[in-house]
Each structure stands twice: as C-alpha cells, then as structure tokens.
Amino acid sequence: MVHRSKITTLTEFIIQRQSEYPHAKGALTRLLNDIATAAKIVNREINAAGLVDILGTVGKENIQGETQKKLDVFANEMFITALKGGGECCAIASEENEKVISFSNEFSELGKYVVAMDPLDGSSNIESNVSIGTIFSIYRRITEAGGGTQQDLLQPGVNLAAAGYVIYGSSTMLVYTTGKGVNGFTLDPSVGIFCLSHPDMKFPESANIYSINEGNYIYFPEGVKRYIKYCQEVDPETLRPYTSRYIGSLVADFHRNLIKGGIFLYPGTTKNPNGKLRLLYECNPIAYIAEQARGKASNGFKRIMTIEPETLHQRAPFYTGPRHMVEKLESFLQEHPE
Ligand code: P6P
C-alpha cells in the first residue's frame, strides 16, 4: 500500500508545474483538469461497455465516413460538455465533427485556449476489447474575442501549449506534456484520482520494435518497403531483426513504443498518398509527446509539427519514435522518394 504522502495526484502535479510559468493564472491548469474529469467519465462507460447495450452503433457516420459507435458519440459529447462548461476553451475541433464547435457563451468567449481532439481513437477495436484512447491538443487562441474560429484551430504543432492522450487499457493512463517533458498518470479507479506513475517519460535508448500495418505493403512507397526489409535483417549490433508489434489503435501502439522503444509508421500509399492519420487530431499531439520524450515525428521529409494545416481533417503520412529510428526511415525515403 503506497502511503498517501508518496502519491502525487495529477491536480497537484499540474499546480506544482504551473508555478514554473510566472505569468500562469491557472487557465491551462483548469483546462487540463476539465479534460481529466471527462476522461474519467468516458473510462467508466468504456469499462461498462461489455455490460450494457452501448457497443452497438448509432447508425450514423462521422465526417470521416466511419460508422459511429455509441461510445464514440458518448465520448465526443462528454468532452464537449466538459470543455464548454469549464470556461477556459472557446472552441473545439473534433475528429467526429465536420466543423469547429465554437463556444459563444459569456464564460467561454473569454477562454484563452482551443482544443483539437480525437475523443475515442481506435474505436473500431471496441468490440474486440482492445485498448483505445482519447487524444487531445491545446492551442492558445489567435482571435481576440468572441467564440473561437477555424483560424484558432488551423495552427501548426509548434504552437501547441499542451498535448496528451488517455489510454483506456488494462489500466487507464493520462500522458501529457506542456513542453517540459512527458509525464504519465495512472487512474486509481477506487477513488477516481490520476496518480503520477511514470515521471519524465522518454523513449529507451535501446529500441527494437517496429509498428506498421504490413497488410498494405504492396501500396507502400519504395523507401518504406526497403525500411521494412532493413528491420528484418540480422544485425545483433543494431538489435535487428526488430520485433513487429501492431495493434491498430494509435494510442496503444504509440504508448507501447514509448515505454518499450519502437517506431510507429503510418505511410502514405498509392491509394491514399497522405495516409490515414489526421494532422490536427492524431499526428501533432503524438508528435509533441514524441519530441518531448527525446524522439522525433515526421512525414518522412519534414518535421510534422511544422506543417501548416490548410483544412481541419487533413491527413499526413506519419512516422514517430526514437530519433535514430525515424532518421533511418527518413534516409530510406529520401534515397527512394518515389
Ligand atoms: P489500419 C484507428 O482507426 C486509427 O485511426 C488509429 O488509431 C490506428 O493507428 C489506425 O487507424 C489503424 O489503421 O489501417 O492499420 O487499420
């Protein structure tokens, strides 16, 4: 039994860190706590999903043309409600909604931040009980007043104030960064408190996992095909052949690679040149965490976080993991750009 005095809660940690920002007035602290509160409610429903009829679909499709699961819709509504009520956020872009959700009530209009989120990423895995996740990114608003607009959301990842994810797995964890490293908190469900369990997370120096859906091999760029073969060659000095691990749930795949050391690849293909992952809701927040954990995130040719978004739902080829692994992948793509 860990004594209370040795536990740092998420709230305590955020407040402690807030003191490192001389001009902080607590808005980001309150916003992060609003997100954590919504995550606890979503977690409760996900854990109960096997017991009640919430697994089915609502018979609608989201902006991506994907059939929405009830939990998708529930999670989206939970985060929107929490952020709208919290008063720190003046607009949301959600992977589940075609347009920006602008908050123009008297509290939220004064909000200094906007949030881009994937409320329940990997939801196609819900019925197979695979870990899924929430991915969030927080930007300072650009517009001066009123409800937030698309202009506030179409910012490059380098402008991020904070980013993180919640992984609903064998235990529920919240992992986030505000630009001073990455810290992980595990939910104690008995009291509903996120407790600091993984301070100062960094990719391990020795890494030997590669994660990619090899079912799409035939459609990959030549450089990716050659990198996959490189991963499979025998070279004990560089820990090859690597181990192949792929869940098909970005948060679960990335979290495992962050803990154990590995590269995640979602390439563009001949069928979908920009790949599948969304720049705003998936690539940028995961990239921020990767870079803060001593890693790298690119589209194969440039740093993901420098891409200027043109549309809310645009996609990007996405490669992220330990710096040396991403740079090796980039070298193959740059040698064979076709
Ligand atoms: P594929 C889930 O639908 C998701 O957006 C990510 O969580 C995951 O990394 C990816 O799609 C999996 O895609 O084509 O390998 O099934």
Short mmCIF file of C-alpha atoms and ligand atoms in Angstrom, two decimals:
data_model
loop_
_atom_site.label_atom_id
_atom_site.label_comp_id
_atom_site.label_asym_id
_atom_site.label_seq_id
_atom_site.Cartn_x
_atom_site.Cartn_y
_atom_site.Cartn_z
CA MET A 1 0.00 0.00 0.00
CA VAL A 2 1.56 3.29 -1.08
CA HIS A 3 1.05 5.89 1.61
CA ARG A 4 -0.91 8.99 0.56
CA SER A 5 2.09 11.16 1.31
CA LYS A 6 4.06 9.43 -1.51
CA ILE A 7 1.38 9.91 -4.18
CA THR A 8 1.38 12.99 -6.43
CA THR A 9 -2.03 13.48 -7.99
CA LEU A 10 -2.50 14.97 -11.46
CA THR A 11 -4.06 18.09 -9.94
CA GLU A 12 -1.16 18.57 -7.52
CA PHE A 13 1.37 17.99 -10.32
CA ILE A 14 -0.26 20.49 -12.70
CA ILE A 15 -0.43 23.13 -9.96
CA GLN A 16 3.20 22.49 -8.99
CA ARG A 17 4.23 22.84 -12.64
CA GLN A 18 2.06 25.97 -13.03
CA SER A 19 4.34 27.73 -10.56
CA GLU A 20 7.16 27.34 -13.13
CA TYR A 21 5.24 29.63 -15.50
CA PRO A 22 5.47 33.12 -13.93
CA HIS A 23 2.55 34.52 -15.91
CA ALA A 24 0.30 31.48 -15.48
CA LYS A 25 -3.05 32.34 -13.98
CA GLY A 26 -4.32 28.79 -13.77
CA ALA A 27 -6.36 28.65 -17.01
CA LEU A 28 -4.34 25.79 -18.51
CA THR A 29 -4.41 24.04 -15.15
CA ARG A 30 -8.19 24.21 -15.06
CA LEU A 31 -8.45 23.14 -18.73
CA LEU A 32 -6.27 20.07 -18.17
CA ASN A 33 -8.38 19.16 -15.15
CA ASP A 34 -11.57 19.53 -17.23
CA ILE A 35 -10.12 17.04 -19.73
CA ALA A 36 -9.14 14.64 -16.93
CA THR A 37 -12.66 14.79 -15.50
CA ALA A 38 -14.26 13.95 -18.85
CA ALA A 39 -11.74 11.12 -19.32
CA LYS A 40 -12.83 9.55 -16.02
CA ILE A 41 -16.47 9.57 -17.14
CA VAL A 42 -15.59 8.08 -20.54
CA ASN A 43 -13.43 5.47 -18.79
CA ARG A 44 -16.38 4.41 -16.64
CA GLU A 45 -18.57 3.87 -19.70
CA ILE A 46 -15.85 2.02 -21.62
CA ASN A 47 -15.35 -0.34 -18.69
CA ALA A 48 -19.10 -0.93 -18.51
CA ALA A 49 -19.46 -1.25 -22.30
CA GLY A 50 -19.47 -5.04 -22.08
CA LEU A 51 -22.40 -4.93 -19.65
CA VAL A 52 -24.85 -2.57 -21.31
CA ASP A 53 -26.07 -2.06 -24.81
CA ILE A 54 -23.64 0.68 -25.64
CA LEU A 55 -21.45 -1.34 -28.00
CA GLY A 56 -23.79 -1.01 -30.91
CA THR A 57 -23.63 1.71 -33.50
CA VAL A 58 -25.86 4.76 -33.64
CA GLY A 59 -26.41 4.17 -37.34
CA LYS A 60 -24.75 7.47 -38.28
CA GLU A 61 -21.45 8.21 -39.98
CA ASN A 62 -18.92 10.81 -38.81
CA ILE A 63 -17.16 13.32 -41.05
CA GLN A 64 -14.68 10.59 -41.94
CA GLY A 65 -17.46 8.39 -43.31
CA GLU A 66 -16.81 5.94 -40.45
CA THR A 67 -19.80 4.32 -38.73
CA GLN A 68 -20.03 5.94 -35.32
CA LYS A 69 -20.11 3.62 -32.33
CA LYS A 70 -22.27 4.74 -29.45
CA LEU A 71 -19.13 5.14 -27.32
CA ASP A 72 -17.64 7.41 -30.00
CA VAL A 73 -20.66 9.67 -29.77
CA PHE A 74 -20.77 9.45 -25.97
CA ALA A 75 -17.08 10.31 -25.61
CA ASN A 76 -17.38 13.22 -28.03
CA GLU A 77 -20.34 14.62 -26.12
CA MET A 78 -18.61 14.18 -22.76
CA PHE A 79 -15.51 16.13 -23.78
CA ILE A 80 -17.52 18.86 -25.50
CA THR A 81 -19.74 19.27 -22.41
CA ALA A 82 -16.77 19.35 -20.02
CA LEU A 83 -14.85 21.88 -22.11
CA LYS A 84 -17.90 24.06 -22.76
CA GLY A 85 -18.75 24.16 -19.07
CA GLY A 86 -15.18 24.76 -17.94
CA GLY A 87 -15.00 28.26 -19.41
CA GLU A 88 -11.31 28.03 -20.41
CA CYS A 89 -11.89 26.82 -24.01
CA CYS A 90 -13.56 28.97 -26.69
CA ALA A 91 -13.74 26.36 -29.46
CA ILE A 92 -13.20 22.68 -30.21
CA ALA A 93 -12.29 20.82 -33.37
CA SER A 94 -13.26 17.17 -33.03
CA GLU A 95 -12.44 14.33 -35.37
CA GLU A 96 -16.12 13.40 -35.02
CA ASN A 97 -17.46 16.78 -36.21
CA GLU A 98 -17.19 18.32 -39.66
CA LYS A 99 -16.88 21.91 -38.45
CA VAL A 100 -15.40 23.78 -35.49
CA ILE A 101 -17.64 23.86 -32.41
CA SER A 102 -17.50 27.48 -31.27
CA PHE A 103 -18.47 28.38 -27.69
CA SER A 104 -20.01 31.85 -27.55
CA ASN A 105 -21.47 31.82 -24.04
CA GLU A 106 -20.33 34.60 -21.70
CA PHE A 107 -17.77 32.35 -19.95
CA SER A 108 -16.20 30.52 -22.88
CA GLU A 109 -15.90 33.63 -25.04
CA LEU A 110 -13.20 34.74 -22.58
CA GLY A 111 -11.45 31.37 -22.92
CA LYS A 112 -7.80 31.72 -23.94
CA TYR A 113 -7.48 28.23 -25.42
CA VAL A 114 -8.90 25.99 -28.13
CA VAL A 115 -8.81 22.19 -28.22
CA ALA A 116 -8.39 19.77 -31.13
CA MET A 117 -9.29 16.22 -30.16
CA ASP A 118 -9.96 12.68 -31.23
CA PRO A 119 -12.39 11.74 -28.46
CA LEU A 120 -12.15 7.99 -28.94
CA ASP A 121 -9.38 6.92 -31.30
CA GLY A 122 -9.28 3.30 -32.37
CA SER A 123 -12.98 2.83 -31.64
CA SER A 124 -13.26 0.14 -34.33
CA ASN A 125 -11.47 -2.02 -31.72
CA ILE A 126 -14.13 -1.52 -29.03
CA GLU A 127 -15.97 -4.81 -29.58
CA SER A 128 -12.69 -6.77 -29.54
CA ASN A 129 -11.80 -5.19 -26.19
CA VAL A 130 -8.52 -3.76 -27.50
CA SER A 131 -7.10 -0.66 -25.77
CA ILE A 132 -8.41 2.60 -27.25
CA GLY A 133 -7.67 6.21 -26.46
CA THR A 134 -8.51 9.89 -26.38
CA ILE A 135 -6.01 12.27 -28.00
CA PHE A 136 -6.09 16.00 -27.20
CA SER A 137 -4.14 19.10 -28.18
CA ILE A 138 -4.43 22.59 -26.69
CA TYR A 139 -3.55 25.84 -28.51
CA ARG A 140 -3.72 29.44 -27.35
CA ARG A 141 -6.43 31.25 -29.34
CA ILE A 142 -5.31 33.65 -32.07
CA THR A 143 -8.55 35.65 -32.47
CA GLU A 144 -9.12 38.41 -29.94
CA ALA A 145 -12.65 37.82 -28.66
CA GLY A 146 -15.93 36.02 -29.14
CA GLY A 147 -16.32 32.31 -29.82
CA GLY A 148 -13.25 30.61 -31.26
CA THR A 149 -12.98 30.11 -35.01
CA GLN A 150 -11.32 27.79 -37.52
CA GLN A 151 -8.42 30.25 -37.63
CA ASP A 152 -7.74 29.42 -33.97
CA LEU A 153 -7.59 25.70 -34.78
CA LEU A 154 -5.57 25.70 -38.02
CA GLN A 155 -2.25 26.16 -36.22
CA PRO A 156 0.95 24.14 -36.73
CA GLY A 157 2.01 21.77 -33.98
CA VAL A 158 4.90 24.05 -32.99
CA ASN A 159 2.25 26.37 -31.49
CA LEU A 160 0.91 23.73 -29.13
CA ALA A 161 0.53 24.81 -25.47
CA ALA A 162 -0.12 21.23 -24.36
CA ALA A 163 -0.94 17.81 -25.78
CA GLY A 164 -1.69 14.40 -24.41
CA TYR A 165 -3.61 11.17 -24.59
CA VAL A 166 -5.66 8.92 -22.35
CA ILE A 167 -5.24 5.18 -22.89
CA TYR A 168 -8.17 3.04 -21.75
CA GLY A 169 -6.38 -0.27 -21.29
CA SER A 170 -5.64 -2.80 -18.55
CA SER A 171 -5.23 0.38 -16.53
CA THR A 172 -6.30 3.86 -17.59
CA MET A 173 -3.47 6.35 -18.01
CA LEU A 174 -3.25 10.02 -18.90
CA VAL A 175 0.03 11.06 -20.54
CA TYR A 176 0.68 14.71 -21.38
CA THR A 177 3.24 17.44 -21.99
CA THR A 178 3.23 21.23 -21.75
CA GLY A 179 6.71 21.47 -23.26
CA LYS A 180 8.73 20.50 -20.19
CA GLY A 181 8.90 16.75 -20.63
CA VAL A 182 6.29 13.99 -20.62
CA ASN A 183 4.58 12.62 -17.51
CA GLY A 184 2.19 9.70 -17.11
CA PHE A 185 -0.59 9.32 -14.56
CA THR A 186 -2.46 6.12 -13.75
CA LEU A 187 -6.10 6.26 -12.66
CA ASP A 188 -6.86 4.78 -9.26
CA PRO A 189 -10.46 3.76 -10.02
CA SER A 190 -11.25 3.17 -6.34
CA VAL A 191 -11.03 6.92 -5.68
CA GLY A 192 -11.16 8.32 -9.23
CA ILE A 193 -7.76 10.05 -8.98
CA PHE A 194 -4.97 10.13 -11.58
CA CYS A 195 -1.69 9.47 -9.75
CA LEU A 196 1.82 10.18 -11.09
CA SER A 197 3.16 6.76 -12.08
CA HIS A 198 5.53 7.50 -14.98
CA PRO A 199 7.53 10.68 -14.31
CA ASP A 200 9.70 12.16 -17.09
CA MET A 201 8.90 9.56 -19.78
CA LYS A 202 11.48 9.14 -22.54
CA PHE A 203 12.00 6.61 -25.32
CA PRO A 204 14.52 3.98 -24.17
CA GLU A 205 17.97 4.28 -25.76
CA SER A 206 17.81 0.68 -27.00
CA ALA A 207 14.73 0.14 -29.17
CA ASN A 208 13.80 -2.79 -31.38
CA ILE A 209 10.10 -2.59 -32.21
CA TYR A 210 8.57 -1.52 -35.49
CA SER A 211 4.82 -0.99 -35.83
CA ILE A 212 3.15 -0.86 -39.23
CA ASN A 213 0.15 -2.48 -40.93
CA GLU A 214 2.12 -4.73 -43.30
CA GLY A 215 -1.12 -5.71 -44.99
CA ASN A 216 -0.69 -2.52 -47.01
CA TYR A 217 2.87 -3.46 -48.06
CA ILE A 218 2.14 -3.55 -51.78
CA TYR A 219 0.89 0.08 -51.64
CA PHE A 220 3.81 1.48 -49.63
CA PRO A 221 6.45 3.86 -51.07
CA GLU A 222 9.68 2.09 -52.10
CA GLY A 223 11.58 3.71 -49.21
CA VAL A 224 9.16 2.23 -46.65
CA LYS A 225 9.37 -1.22 -48.27
CA ARG A 226 13.17 -1.07 -48.03
CA TYR A 227 12.99 0.11 -44.41
CA ILE A 228 10.75 -2.87 -43.51
CA LYS A 229 13.33 -5.21 -45.04
CA TYR A 230 16.05 -3.35 -43.08
CA CYS A 231 14.09 -4.04 -39.86
CA GLN A 232 14.01 -7.75 -40.75
CA GLU A 233 17.76 -8.14 -41.48
CA VAL A 234 20.03 -9.92 -38.96
CA ASP A 235 22.42 -7.49 -37.25
CA PRO A 236 22.75 -8.08 -33.48
CA GLU A 237 24.72 -4.82 -33.06
CA THR A 238 21.65 -2.79 -34.03
CA LEU A 239 19.24 -5.21 -32.28
CA ARG A 240 17.91 -6.46 -35.64
CA PRO A 241 15.79 -8.23 -36.68
CA TYR A 242 13.39 -5.93 -34.84
CA THR A 243 10.19 -7.23 -33.29
CA SER A 244 6.99 -6.45 -35.21
CA ARG A 245 4.13 -5.26 -33.00
CA TYR A 246 0.91 -3.68 -34.35
CA ILE A 247 -2.42 -3.27 -32.57
CA GLY A 248 -4.23 -0.94 -34.97
CA SER A 249 -5.01 1.56 -32.23
CA LEU A 250 -2.66 4.56 -32.43
CA VAL A 251 -2.64 5.40 -28.72
CA ALA A 252 -1.99 1.77 -27.75
CA ASP A 253 0.74 1.31 -30.39
CA PHE A 254 2.44 4.61 -29.56
CA HIS A 255 2.23 4.09 -25.77
CA ARG A 256 3.84 0.64 -26.03
CA ASN A 257 6.58 2.03 -28.26
CA LEU A 258 7.21 4.92 -25.84
CA ILE A 259 7.59 2.50 -22.93
CA LYS A 260 9.50 -0.30 -24.70
CA GLY A 261 11.24 1.57 -27.54
CA GLY A 262 9.94 1.41 -31.08
CA ILE A 263 8.96 3.24 -34.24
CA PHE A 264 5.38 3.67 -35.46
CA LEU A 265 4.75 4.06 -39.17
CA TYR A 266 1.57 5.02 -40.99
CA PRO A 267 2.80 5.77 -44.54
CA GLY A 268 1.06 7.39 -47.44
CA THR A 269 0.18 4.79 -50.05
CA THR A 270 -0.58 4.70 -53.76
CA LYS A 271 -4.24 4.55 -52.73
CA ASN A 272 -4.04 7.29 -50.07
CA PRO A 273 -0.92 9.44 -50.65
CA ASN A 274 -1.46 11.31 -47.35
CA GLY A 275 -2.07 8.15 -45.36
CA LYS A 276 -4.91 7.80 -42.86
CA LEU A 277 -3.96 9.70 -39.70
CA ARG A 278 -5.24 13.26 -39.20
CA LEU A 279 -2.69 16.00 -38.75
CA LEU A 280 -4.64 18.00 -36.14
CA TYR A 281 -6.18 15.25 -34.02
CA GLU A 282 -3.57 12.47 -34.13
CA CYS A 283 -0.22 13.45 -35.67
CA ASN A 284 0.51 16.78 -33.97
CA PRO A 285 -0.34 15.83 -30.36
CA ILE A 286 1.50 12.49 -30.61
CA ALA A 287 4.42 14.28 -32.30
CA TYR A 288 4.65 16.81 -29.45
CA ILE A 289 4.82 13.99 -26.91
CA ALA A 290 7.37 12.09 -29.02
CA GLU A 291 9.67 15.12 -29.31
CA GLN A 292 9.37 15.87 -25.59
CA ALA A 293 10.29 12.22 -24.92
CA ARG A 294 13.59 12.59 -26.83
CA GLY A 295 12.05 11.22 -30.04
CA LYS A 296 11.06 12.53 -33.45
CA ALA A 297 7.94 12.73 -35.65
CA SER A 298 7.94 13.40 -39.37
CA ASN A 299 6.01 12.86 -42.58
CA GLY A 300 9.15 11.24 -43.96
CA PHE A 301 10.57 14.51 -45.28
CA LYS A 302 9.77 17.23 -42.72
CA ARG A 303 9.00 17.69 -39.04
CA ILE A 304 5.27 17.02 -38.57
CA MET A 305 4.87 19.95 -36.17
CA THR A 306 5.97 22.48 -38.81
CA ILE A 307 3.25 21.55 -41.32
CA GLU A 308 0.83 24.49 -41.73
CA PRO A 309 -2.68 22.97 -41.66
CA GLU A 310 -5.00 24.02 -44.50
CA THR A 311 -8.12 22.05 -43.54
CA LEU A 312 -9.37 20.64 -40.23
CA HIS A 313 -9.37 16.99 -41.27
CA GLN A 314 -6.31 16.83 -43.46
CA ARG A 315 -4.18 13.72 -43.19
CA ALA A 316 -0.41 13.21 -43.21
CA PRO A 317 1.98 10.29 -43.56
CA PHE A 318 3.23 9.73 -40.00
CA TYR A 319 6.45 8.23 -38.66
CA THR A 320 7.34 8.62 -34.97
CA GLY A 321 9.61 7.06 -32.37
CA PRO A 322 13.20 7.25 -31.14
CA ARG A 323 15.18 9.82 -33.12
CA HIS A 324 17.69 7.31 -34.59
CA MET A 325 14.91 5.03 -35.85
CA VAL A 326 12.92 7.83 -37.51
CA GLU A 327 16.09 9.24 -39.10
CA LYS A 328 16.99 5.82 -40.53
CA LEU A 329 13.47 5.55 -42.02
CA GLU A 330 13.78 9.08 -43.44
CA SER A 331 17.10 8.15 -45.08
CA PHE A 332 15.39 5.29 -46.96
CA LEU A 333 12.56 7.59 -48.08
CA GLN A 334 14.99 10.29 -49.18
CA GLU A 335 17.08 7.75 -51.14
CA HIS A 336 13.90 6.42 -52.81
CA PRO A 337 11.42 9.36 -52.84
CA GLU A 338 9.18 7.75 -55.48
P1 P6P B 1 -5.33 0.49 -40.05
C1 P6P B 1 -7.88 3.80 -35.71
O1 P6P B 1 -8.98 3.72 -36.61
C2 P6P B 1 -6.79 4.59 -36.40
O2 P6P B 1 -7.22 5.86 -36.72
C3 P6P B 1 -5.56 4.67 -35.48
O3 P6P B 1 -5.89 4.59 -34.14
C4 P6P B 1 -4.73 3.47 -35.92
O4 P6P B 1 -3.34 3.69 -35.75
C5 P6P B 1 -5.08 3.34 -37.41
O5 P6P B 1 -6.38 3.89 -37.59
C6 P6P B 1 -5.10 1.89 -37.84
O6 P6P B 1 -5.37 1.88 -39.24
O7 P6P B 1 -5.49 0.91 -41.50
O8 P6P B 1 -3.98 -0.14 -39.80
O9 P6P B 1 -6.45 -0.34 -39.51
#
